[in-house]
CSV table of C-alpha atoms and ligand atoms in Angstrom, one decimal:
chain,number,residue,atom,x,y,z
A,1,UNK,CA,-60.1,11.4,90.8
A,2,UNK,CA,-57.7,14.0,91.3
A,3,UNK,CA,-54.3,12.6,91.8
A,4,UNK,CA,-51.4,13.5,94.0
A,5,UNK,CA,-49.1,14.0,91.0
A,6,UNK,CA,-49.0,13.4,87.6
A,7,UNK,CA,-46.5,14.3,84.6
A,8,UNK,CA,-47.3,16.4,81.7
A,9,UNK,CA,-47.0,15.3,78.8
A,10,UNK,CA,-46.9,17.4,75.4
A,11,UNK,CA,-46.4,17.1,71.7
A,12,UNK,CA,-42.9,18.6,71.9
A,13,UNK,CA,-42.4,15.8,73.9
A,14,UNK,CA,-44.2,13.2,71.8
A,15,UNK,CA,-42.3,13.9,68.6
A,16,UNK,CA,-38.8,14.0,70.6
A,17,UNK,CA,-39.9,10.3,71.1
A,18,UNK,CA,-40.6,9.1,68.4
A,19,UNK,CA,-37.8,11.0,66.7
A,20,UNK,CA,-35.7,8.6,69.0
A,21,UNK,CA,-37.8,5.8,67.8
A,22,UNK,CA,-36.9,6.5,64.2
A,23,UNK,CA,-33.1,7.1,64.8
A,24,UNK,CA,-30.6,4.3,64.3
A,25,UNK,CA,-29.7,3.8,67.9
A,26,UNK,CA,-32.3,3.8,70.2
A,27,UNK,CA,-30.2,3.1,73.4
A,28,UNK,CA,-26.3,4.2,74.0
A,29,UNK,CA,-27.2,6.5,71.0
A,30,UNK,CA,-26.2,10.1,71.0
A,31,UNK,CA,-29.0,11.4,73.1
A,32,UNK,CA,-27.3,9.5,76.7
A,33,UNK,CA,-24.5,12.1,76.5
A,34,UNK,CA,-26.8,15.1,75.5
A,35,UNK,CA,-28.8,14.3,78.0
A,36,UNK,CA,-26.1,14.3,80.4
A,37,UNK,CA,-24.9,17.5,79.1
A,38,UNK,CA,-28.1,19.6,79.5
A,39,UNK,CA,-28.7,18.4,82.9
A,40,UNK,CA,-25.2,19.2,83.8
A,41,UNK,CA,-25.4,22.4,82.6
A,42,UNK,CA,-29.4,23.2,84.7
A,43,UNK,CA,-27.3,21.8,87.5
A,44,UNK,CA,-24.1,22.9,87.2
A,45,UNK,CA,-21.9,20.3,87.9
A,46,UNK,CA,-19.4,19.1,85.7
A,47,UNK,CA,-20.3,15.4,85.6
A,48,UNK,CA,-23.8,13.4,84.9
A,49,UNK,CA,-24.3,10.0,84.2
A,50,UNK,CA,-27.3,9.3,82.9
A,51,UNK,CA,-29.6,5.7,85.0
A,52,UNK,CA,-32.5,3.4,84.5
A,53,UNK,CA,-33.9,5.0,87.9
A,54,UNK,CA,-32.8,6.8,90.5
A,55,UNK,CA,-32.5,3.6,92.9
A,56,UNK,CA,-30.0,2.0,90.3
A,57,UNK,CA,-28.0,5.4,90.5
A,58,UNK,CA,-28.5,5.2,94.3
A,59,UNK,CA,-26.5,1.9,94.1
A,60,UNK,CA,-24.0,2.7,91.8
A,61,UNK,CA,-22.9,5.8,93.7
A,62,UNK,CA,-22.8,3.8,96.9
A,63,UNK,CA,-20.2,1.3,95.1
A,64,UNK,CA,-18.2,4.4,93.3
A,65,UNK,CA,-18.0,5.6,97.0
A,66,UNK,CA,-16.4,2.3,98.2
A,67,UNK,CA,-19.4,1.2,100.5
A,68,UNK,CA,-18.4,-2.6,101.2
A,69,UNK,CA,-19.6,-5.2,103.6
A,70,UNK,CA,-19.6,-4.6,107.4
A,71,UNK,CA,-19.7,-0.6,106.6
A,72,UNK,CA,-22.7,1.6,107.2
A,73,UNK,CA,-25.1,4.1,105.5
A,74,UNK,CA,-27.0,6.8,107.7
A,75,UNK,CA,-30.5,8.6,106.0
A,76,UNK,CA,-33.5,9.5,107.4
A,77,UNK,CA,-36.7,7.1,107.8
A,78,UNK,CA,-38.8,9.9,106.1
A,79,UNK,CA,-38.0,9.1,102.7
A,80,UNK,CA,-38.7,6.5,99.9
A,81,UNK,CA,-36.9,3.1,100.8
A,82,UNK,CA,-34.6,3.1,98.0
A,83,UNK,CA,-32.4,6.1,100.2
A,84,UNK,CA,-31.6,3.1,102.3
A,85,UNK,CA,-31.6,0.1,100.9
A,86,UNK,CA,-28.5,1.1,98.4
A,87,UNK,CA,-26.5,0.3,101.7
A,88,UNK,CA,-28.4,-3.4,101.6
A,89,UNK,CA,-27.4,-4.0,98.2
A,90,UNK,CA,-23.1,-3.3,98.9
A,91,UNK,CA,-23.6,-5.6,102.1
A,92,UNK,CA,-23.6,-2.4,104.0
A,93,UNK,CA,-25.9,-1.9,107.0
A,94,UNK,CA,-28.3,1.0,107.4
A,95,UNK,CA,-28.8,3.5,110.6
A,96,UNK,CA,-31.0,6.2,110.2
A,97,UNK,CA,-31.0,10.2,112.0
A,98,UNK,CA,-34.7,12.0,112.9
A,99,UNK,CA,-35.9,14.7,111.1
A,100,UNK,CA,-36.1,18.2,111.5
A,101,UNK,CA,-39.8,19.1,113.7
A,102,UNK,CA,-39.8,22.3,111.1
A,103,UNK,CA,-38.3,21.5,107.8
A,104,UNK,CA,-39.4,17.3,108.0
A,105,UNK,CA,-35.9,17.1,106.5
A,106,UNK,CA,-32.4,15.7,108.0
A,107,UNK,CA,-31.7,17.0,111.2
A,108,UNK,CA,-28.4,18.4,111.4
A,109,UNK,CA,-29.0,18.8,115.2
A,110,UNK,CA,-29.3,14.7,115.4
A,111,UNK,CA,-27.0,14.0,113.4
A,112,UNK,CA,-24.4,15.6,115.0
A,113,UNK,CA,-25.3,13.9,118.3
A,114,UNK,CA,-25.3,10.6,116.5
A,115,UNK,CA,-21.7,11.3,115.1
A,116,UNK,CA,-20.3,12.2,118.7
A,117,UNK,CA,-21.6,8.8,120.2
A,118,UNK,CA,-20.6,6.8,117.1
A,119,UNK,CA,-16.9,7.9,117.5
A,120,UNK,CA,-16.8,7.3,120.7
A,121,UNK,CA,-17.9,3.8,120.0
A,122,UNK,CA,-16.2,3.3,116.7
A,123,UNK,CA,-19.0,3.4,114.1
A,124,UNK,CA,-19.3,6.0,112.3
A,125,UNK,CA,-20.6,6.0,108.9
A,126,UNK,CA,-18.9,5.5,105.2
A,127,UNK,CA,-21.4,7.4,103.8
A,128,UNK,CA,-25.1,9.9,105.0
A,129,UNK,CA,-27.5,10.6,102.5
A,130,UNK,CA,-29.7,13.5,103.3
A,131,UNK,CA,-32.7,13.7,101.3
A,132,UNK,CA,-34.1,17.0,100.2
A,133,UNK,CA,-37.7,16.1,101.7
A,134,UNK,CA,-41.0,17.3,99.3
A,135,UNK,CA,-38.1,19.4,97.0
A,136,UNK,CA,-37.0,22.1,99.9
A,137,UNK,CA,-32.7,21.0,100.3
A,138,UNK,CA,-31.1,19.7,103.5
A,139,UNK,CA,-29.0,22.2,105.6
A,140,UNK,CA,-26.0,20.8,103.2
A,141,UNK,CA,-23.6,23.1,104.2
A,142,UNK,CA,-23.5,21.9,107.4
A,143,UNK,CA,-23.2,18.6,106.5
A,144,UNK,CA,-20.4,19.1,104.8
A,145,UNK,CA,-18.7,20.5,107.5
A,146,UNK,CA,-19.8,17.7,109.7
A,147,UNK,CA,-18.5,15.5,107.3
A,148,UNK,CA,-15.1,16.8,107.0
A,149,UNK,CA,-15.1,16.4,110.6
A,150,UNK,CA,-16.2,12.9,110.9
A,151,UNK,CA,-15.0,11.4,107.5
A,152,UNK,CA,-17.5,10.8,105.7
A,153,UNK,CA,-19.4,10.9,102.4
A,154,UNK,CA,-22.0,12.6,101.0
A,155,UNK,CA,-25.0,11.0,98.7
A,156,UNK,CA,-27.4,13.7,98.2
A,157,UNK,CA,-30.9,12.3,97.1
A,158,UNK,CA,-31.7,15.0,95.0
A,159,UNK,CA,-35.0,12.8,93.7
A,160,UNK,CA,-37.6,15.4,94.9
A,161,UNK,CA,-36.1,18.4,94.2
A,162,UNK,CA,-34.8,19.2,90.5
A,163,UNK,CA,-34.6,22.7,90.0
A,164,UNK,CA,-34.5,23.9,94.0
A,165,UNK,CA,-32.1,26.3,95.3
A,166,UNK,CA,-30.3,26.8,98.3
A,167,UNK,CA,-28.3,30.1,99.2
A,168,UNK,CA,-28.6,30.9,95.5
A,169,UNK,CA,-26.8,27.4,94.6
A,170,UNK,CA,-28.6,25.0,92.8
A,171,UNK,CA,-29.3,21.3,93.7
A,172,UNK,CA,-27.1,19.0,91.8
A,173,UNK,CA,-24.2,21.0,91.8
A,174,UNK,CA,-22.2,18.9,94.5
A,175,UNK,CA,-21.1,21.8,96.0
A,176,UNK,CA,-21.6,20.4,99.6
A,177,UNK,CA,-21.5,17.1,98.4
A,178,UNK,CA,-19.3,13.7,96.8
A,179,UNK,CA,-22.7,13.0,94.4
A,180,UNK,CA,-26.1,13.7,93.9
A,181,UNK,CA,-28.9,11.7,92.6
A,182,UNK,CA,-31.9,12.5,90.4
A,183,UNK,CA,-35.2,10.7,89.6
A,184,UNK,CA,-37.0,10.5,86.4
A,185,UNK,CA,-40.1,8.8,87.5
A,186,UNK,CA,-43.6,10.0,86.6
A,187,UNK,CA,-44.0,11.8,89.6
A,188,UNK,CA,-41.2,13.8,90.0
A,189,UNK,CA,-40.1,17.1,88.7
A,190,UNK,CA,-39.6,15.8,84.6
A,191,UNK,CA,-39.9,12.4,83.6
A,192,UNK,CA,-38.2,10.2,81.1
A,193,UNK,CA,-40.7,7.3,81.9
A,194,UNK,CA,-38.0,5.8,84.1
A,195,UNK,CA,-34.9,7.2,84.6
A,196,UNK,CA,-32.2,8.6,86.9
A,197,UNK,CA,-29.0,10.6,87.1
A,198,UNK,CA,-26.1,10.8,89.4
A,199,UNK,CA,-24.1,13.8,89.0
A,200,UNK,CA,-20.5,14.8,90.7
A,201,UNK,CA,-17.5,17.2,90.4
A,202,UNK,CA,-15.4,14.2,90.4
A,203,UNK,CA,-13.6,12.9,87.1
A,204,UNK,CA,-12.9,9.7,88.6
A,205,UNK,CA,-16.3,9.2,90.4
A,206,UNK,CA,-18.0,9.9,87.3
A,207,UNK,CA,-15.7,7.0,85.5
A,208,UNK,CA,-16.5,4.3,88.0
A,209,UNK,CA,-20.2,5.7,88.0
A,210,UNK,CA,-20.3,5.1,83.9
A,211,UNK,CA,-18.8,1.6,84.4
A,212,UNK,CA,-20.8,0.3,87.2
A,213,UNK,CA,-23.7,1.1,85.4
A,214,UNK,CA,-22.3,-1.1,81.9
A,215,UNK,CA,-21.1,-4.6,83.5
A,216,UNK,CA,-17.6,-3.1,84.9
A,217,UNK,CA,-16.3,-2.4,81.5
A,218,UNK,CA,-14.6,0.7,80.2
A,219,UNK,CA,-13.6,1.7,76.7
A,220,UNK,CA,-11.1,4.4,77.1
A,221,UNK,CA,-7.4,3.0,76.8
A,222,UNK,CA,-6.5,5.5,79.5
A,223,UNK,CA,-8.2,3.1,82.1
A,224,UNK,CA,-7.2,-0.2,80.4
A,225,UNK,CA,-4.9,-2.2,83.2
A,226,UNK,CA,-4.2,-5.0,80.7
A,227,UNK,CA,-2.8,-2.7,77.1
A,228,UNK,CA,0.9,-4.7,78.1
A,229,UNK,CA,0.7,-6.6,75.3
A,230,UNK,CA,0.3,-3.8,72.6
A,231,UNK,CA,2.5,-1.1,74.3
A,232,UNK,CA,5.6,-3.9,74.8
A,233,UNK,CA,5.3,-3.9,71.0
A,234,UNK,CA,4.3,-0.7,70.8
A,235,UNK,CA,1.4,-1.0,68.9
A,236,UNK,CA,-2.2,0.7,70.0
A,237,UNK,CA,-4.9,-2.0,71.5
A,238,UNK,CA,-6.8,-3.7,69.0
A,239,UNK,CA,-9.7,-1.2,67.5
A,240,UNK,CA,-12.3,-3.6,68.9
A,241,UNK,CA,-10.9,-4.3,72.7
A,242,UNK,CA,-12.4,-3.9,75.9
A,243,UNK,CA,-12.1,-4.2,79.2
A,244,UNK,CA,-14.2,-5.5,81.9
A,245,UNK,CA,-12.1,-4.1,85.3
A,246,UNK,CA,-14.6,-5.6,87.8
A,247,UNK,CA,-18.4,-6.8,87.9
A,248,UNK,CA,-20.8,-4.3,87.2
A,249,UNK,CA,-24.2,-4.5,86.4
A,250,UNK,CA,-26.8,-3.0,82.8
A,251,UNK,CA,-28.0,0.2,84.6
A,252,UNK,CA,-28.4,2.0,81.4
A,253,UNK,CA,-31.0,3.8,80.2
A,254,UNK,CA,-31.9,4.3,76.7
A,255,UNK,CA,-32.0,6.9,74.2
A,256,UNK,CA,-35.9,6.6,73.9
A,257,UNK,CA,-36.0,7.7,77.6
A,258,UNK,CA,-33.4,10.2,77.4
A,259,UNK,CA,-35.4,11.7,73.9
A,260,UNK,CA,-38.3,12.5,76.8
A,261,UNK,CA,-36.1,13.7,79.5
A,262,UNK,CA,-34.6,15.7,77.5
A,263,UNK,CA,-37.6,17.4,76.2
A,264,UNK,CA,-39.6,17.6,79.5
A,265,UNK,CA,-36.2,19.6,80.8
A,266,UNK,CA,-37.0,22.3,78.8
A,267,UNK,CA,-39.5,23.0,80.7
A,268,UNK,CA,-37.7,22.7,84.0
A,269,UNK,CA,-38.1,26.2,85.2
A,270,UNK,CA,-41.8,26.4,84.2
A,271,UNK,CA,-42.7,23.5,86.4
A,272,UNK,CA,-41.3,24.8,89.3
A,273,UNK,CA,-42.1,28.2,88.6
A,274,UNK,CA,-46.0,27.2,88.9
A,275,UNK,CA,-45.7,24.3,91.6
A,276,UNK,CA,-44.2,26.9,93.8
A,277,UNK,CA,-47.7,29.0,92.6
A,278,UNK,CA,-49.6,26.2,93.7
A,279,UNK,CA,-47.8,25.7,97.2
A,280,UNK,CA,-48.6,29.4,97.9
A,281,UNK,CA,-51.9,29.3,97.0
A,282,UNK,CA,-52.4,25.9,99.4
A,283,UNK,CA,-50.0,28.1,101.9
A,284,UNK,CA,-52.9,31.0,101.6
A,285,UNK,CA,-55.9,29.3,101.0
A,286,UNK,CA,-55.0,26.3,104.5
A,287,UNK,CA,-54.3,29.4,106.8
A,288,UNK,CA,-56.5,28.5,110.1
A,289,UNK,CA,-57.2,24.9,109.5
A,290,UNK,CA,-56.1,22.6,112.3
A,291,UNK,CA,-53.1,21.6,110.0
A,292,UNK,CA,-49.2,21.8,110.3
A,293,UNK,CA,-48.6,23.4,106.9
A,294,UNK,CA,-44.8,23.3,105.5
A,295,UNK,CA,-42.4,25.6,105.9
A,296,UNK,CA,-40.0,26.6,103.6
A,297,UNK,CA,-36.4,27.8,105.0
A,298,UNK,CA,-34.9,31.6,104.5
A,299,UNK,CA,-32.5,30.8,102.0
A,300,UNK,CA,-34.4,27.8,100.2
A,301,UNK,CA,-36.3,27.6,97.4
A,302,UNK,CA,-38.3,24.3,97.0
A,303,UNK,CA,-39.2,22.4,93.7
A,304,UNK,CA,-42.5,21.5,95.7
A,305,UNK,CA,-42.1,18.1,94.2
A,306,UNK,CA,-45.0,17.3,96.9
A,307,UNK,CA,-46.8,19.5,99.2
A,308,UNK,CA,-47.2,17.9,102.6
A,309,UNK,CA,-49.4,19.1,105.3
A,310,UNK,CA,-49.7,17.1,108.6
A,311,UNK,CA,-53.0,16.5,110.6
A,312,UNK,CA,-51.6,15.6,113.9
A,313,UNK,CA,-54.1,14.7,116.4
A,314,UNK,CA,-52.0,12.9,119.0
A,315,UNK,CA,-54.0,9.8,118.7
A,316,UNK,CA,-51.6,7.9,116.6
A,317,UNK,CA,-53.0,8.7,112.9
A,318,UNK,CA,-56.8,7.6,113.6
A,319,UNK,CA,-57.8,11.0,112.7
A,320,UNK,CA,-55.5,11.5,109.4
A,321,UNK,CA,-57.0,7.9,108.6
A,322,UNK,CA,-60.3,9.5,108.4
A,323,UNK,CA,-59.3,12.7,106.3
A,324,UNK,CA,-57.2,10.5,104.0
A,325,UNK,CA,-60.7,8.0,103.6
A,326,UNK,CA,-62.9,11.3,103.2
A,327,UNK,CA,-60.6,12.8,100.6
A,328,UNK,CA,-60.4,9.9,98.6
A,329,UNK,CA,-64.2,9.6,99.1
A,330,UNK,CA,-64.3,12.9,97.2
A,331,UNK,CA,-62.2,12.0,94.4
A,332,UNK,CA,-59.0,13.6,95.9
A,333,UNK,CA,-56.0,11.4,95.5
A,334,UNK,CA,-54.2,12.3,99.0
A,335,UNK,CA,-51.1,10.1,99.9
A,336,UNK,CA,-48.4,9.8,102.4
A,337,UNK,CA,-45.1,10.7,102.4
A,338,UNK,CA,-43.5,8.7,104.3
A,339,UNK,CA,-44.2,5.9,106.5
A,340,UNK,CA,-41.2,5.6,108.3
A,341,UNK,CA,-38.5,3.3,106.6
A,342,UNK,CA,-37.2,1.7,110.3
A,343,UNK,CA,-40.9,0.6,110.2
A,344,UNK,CA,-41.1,-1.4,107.3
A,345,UNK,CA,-41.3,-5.1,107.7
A,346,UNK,CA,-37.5,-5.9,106.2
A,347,UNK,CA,-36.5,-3.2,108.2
A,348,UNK,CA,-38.1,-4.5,112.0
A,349,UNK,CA,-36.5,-7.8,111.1
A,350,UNK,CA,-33.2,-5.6,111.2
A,351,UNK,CA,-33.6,-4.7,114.6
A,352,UNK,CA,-35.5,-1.4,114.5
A,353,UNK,CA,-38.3,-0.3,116.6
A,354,UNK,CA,-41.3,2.0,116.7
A,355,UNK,CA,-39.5,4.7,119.4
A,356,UNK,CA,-36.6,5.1,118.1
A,357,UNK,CA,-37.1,8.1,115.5
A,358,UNK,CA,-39.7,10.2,117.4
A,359,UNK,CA,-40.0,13.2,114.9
A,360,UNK,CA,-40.1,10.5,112.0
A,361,UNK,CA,-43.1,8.4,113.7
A,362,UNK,CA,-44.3,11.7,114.5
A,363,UNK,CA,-44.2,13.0,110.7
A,364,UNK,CA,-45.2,9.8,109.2
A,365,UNK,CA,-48.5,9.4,111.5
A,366,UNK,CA,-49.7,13.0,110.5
A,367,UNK,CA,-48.4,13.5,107.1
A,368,UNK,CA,-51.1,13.7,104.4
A,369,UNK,CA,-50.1,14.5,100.8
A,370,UNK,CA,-52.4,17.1,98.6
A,371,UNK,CA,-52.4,17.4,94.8
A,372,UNK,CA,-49.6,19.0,93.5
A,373,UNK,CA,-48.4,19.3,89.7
A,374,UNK,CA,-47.9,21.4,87.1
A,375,UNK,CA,-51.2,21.1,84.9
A,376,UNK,CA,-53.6,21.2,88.7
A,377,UNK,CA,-55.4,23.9,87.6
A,378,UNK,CA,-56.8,26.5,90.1
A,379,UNK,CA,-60.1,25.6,90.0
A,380,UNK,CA,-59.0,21.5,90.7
A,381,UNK,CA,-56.9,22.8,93.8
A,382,UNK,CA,-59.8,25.1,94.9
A,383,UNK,CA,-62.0,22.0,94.8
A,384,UNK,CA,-59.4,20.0,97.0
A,385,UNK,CA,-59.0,22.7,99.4
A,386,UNK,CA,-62.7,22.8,99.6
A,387,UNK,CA,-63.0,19.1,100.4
A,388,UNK,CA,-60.5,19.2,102.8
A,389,UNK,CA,-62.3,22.6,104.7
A,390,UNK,CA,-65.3,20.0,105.1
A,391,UNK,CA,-63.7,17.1,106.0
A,392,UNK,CA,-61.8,18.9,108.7
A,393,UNK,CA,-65.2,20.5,109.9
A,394,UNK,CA,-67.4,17.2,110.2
A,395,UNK,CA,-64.9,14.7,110.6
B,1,PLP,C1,-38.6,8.3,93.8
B,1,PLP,C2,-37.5,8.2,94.8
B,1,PLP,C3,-36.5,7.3,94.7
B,1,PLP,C4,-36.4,6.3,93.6
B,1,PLP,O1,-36.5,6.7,92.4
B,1,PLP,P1,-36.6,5.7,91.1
B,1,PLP,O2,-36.2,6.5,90.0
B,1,PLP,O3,-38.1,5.3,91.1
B,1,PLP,O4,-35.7,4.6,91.4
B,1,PLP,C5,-35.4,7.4,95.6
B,1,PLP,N1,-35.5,8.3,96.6
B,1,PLP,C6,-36.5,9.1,96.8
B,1,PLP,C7,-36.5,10.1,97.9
B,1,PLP,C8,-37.6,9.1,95.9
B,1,PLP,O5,-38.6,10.0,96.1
């Protein structure tokens, strides 16, 4: 079977590992911060703090932002569930904005629409995490504007798209946004096993992120509330104290995981370098097959974390059920990206409907995922292109 996506994995990578191994910390060792450091420095924001996944960064940021009870979170339903349920976790509630018909990503359009009529009836969100859909990024200058309008927040979901550019500016550096928020899963652009990141150009952001993510407690006697009994004496706090400012939670990833992703990001640009190869050579080798292939706006460049191609027959996914059975048949790991969130069961016993995110339904009843990663070779994507060219001609 060919799958969808895979990581590579190399000696380099290997030895950093068990280098880690063999260290005398193997978690909240010096590799966290270096870590940090280099992915700050790809990124170019000034702040990263290193997570166990992406979802527990997704969280964290959503508390650092002040998301409480009785507040809400807007994404879009064509994304992984974690994008929302970060709102579930603070107490918050979740309302989602339809996708762009051409880029499948946040529509600006919509959520501009959405903003009118929820200050007119006094809801408007805390925070709106756009999600750079497949690796291409969201229009995020516009969202910016539209949040300086409307006050609110912005949570990027950066987890597909590592490495992608937008007007020359690279994801992750918070330039149109309060945070953004990395993945380190298998699938995505470099791995550390598990992992995620949440990076900002916010010095106090980044200090709540770091003590959210270790039980509420910070170490730096610049934050300590409580050093009155050592300053009225004038004495520094005791070598050995701490504080714990509020309850937190252990998000923290360790130093085995960071020895991986720290390896893998040297080879950040090569990955993207050849799945963007790979996407143009689907781009070429699809041309005239009944298929919606993706589009890639002027201005973008897309990690191609997946490539996504949509077989929309009107008949309300029958037909992509088919290719999806036929591929697999062949040994071709095809997926979906997404079914809508609003769809999912937890989320129908919120209130939400089929209806009510046309594009989304749209997207997610079409939407087949090919093979994409960096060590496809040629030959393996000529075979799934093949396949496909057969299963589109017989059914
Ligand atoms: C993978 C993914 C996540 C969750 O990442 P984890 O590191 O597995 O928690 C969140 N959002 C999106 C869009 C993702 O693709």
């Amino acid at each position: 079977m060919i799958p969808y996506a895979r990581q590579q994995v190399i000696q380099a990578d290997i030895e950093a590992v068990v280098a880690a191994l063999q260290a005398d910390f193997i978690t909240q060792g010096p590799l966290i911060p270096r870590f940090e450091q280099a992915v700050a420095a790809k990124t170019g924001c000034l702040h990263a703090v290193a997570f166990n996944s992406a979802t527990s960064a997704l969280h964290a940021a959503c508390l650092a932002l002040g998301l409480g009870a009785g507040e809400r979170l807007w994404t879009v339903p064509n994304t992984f569930v974690a994008s929302a349920n970060c709102a579930r976790y603070c107490g918050a509630s979740v309302d989602f904005v339809d996708i762009d018909p051409a880029t499948w990503n946040m529509s600006t359009v919509d959520l501009e629409a959405r903003l009118v009529r929820a200050r007119r009836e006094r809801r408007l969100p805390k925070i709106v995490v756009p999600v750079h859909f497949a690796g291409q990024p969201t229009e995020q200058e516009r969202i910016e504007a539209l949040a300086r309008e409307y006050g609110f927040r912005v949570l990027e979901d950066a987890s597909h798209s590592l490495g992608a550019k937008r007007q020359d500016e690279r994801v992750g550096s918070c330039r149109w946004s309060d945070i953004a928020v990395l993945s380190f899963h298998p699938v995505k652009i470099i791995t550390s096993g598990e992992g995620g990141m949440a990076l900002t150009n916010d010095a106090d952001l980044a200090a709540s992120l770091g003590m959210i993510r270790s039980h509420g407690i910070t170490r730096d006697p610049r934050r300590f509330q409580r050093p009155a009994a050592a300053e009225l004496d004038g004495s520094e706090p005791d070598p050995w104290y701490y504080e714990q400012q509020f309850l937190g939670f252990n998000y923290r990833l360790t130093d085995i995981h960071a020895a991986l992703g720290l390896s893998q990001l040297n080879r950040l640009e090569d990955f993207v370098v050849r799945r963007n190869h790979l996407a143009s050579r689907y781009q070429a080798a699809l041309q005239g097959l009944p298929l919606r292939l993706p589009t890639v706006q002027t201005g973008n460049i897309s990690a191609f974390h997946l490539y996504v191609v949509r077989v929309d027959s009107g008949d309300g996914g029958r037909f992509r059920r088919q290719v999806f059975n036929a591929m697999r048949q062949r040994g071709i790991g095809v997926n979906v990206h997404y079914l809508p969130v609003h769809l999912q069961p937890y989320y129908r016993a919120l209130g939400f409907e089929p209806g009510q995110f046309p594009e989304s339904e749209a997207h997610g009843a079409g939407a087949l995922t090919l093979p994409l990663y960096p060590d496809l070779t040629d030959a393996q994507q000529d075979q799934v292109v093949a396949a496909l060219r057969q299963v589109l001609a017989h059914g």
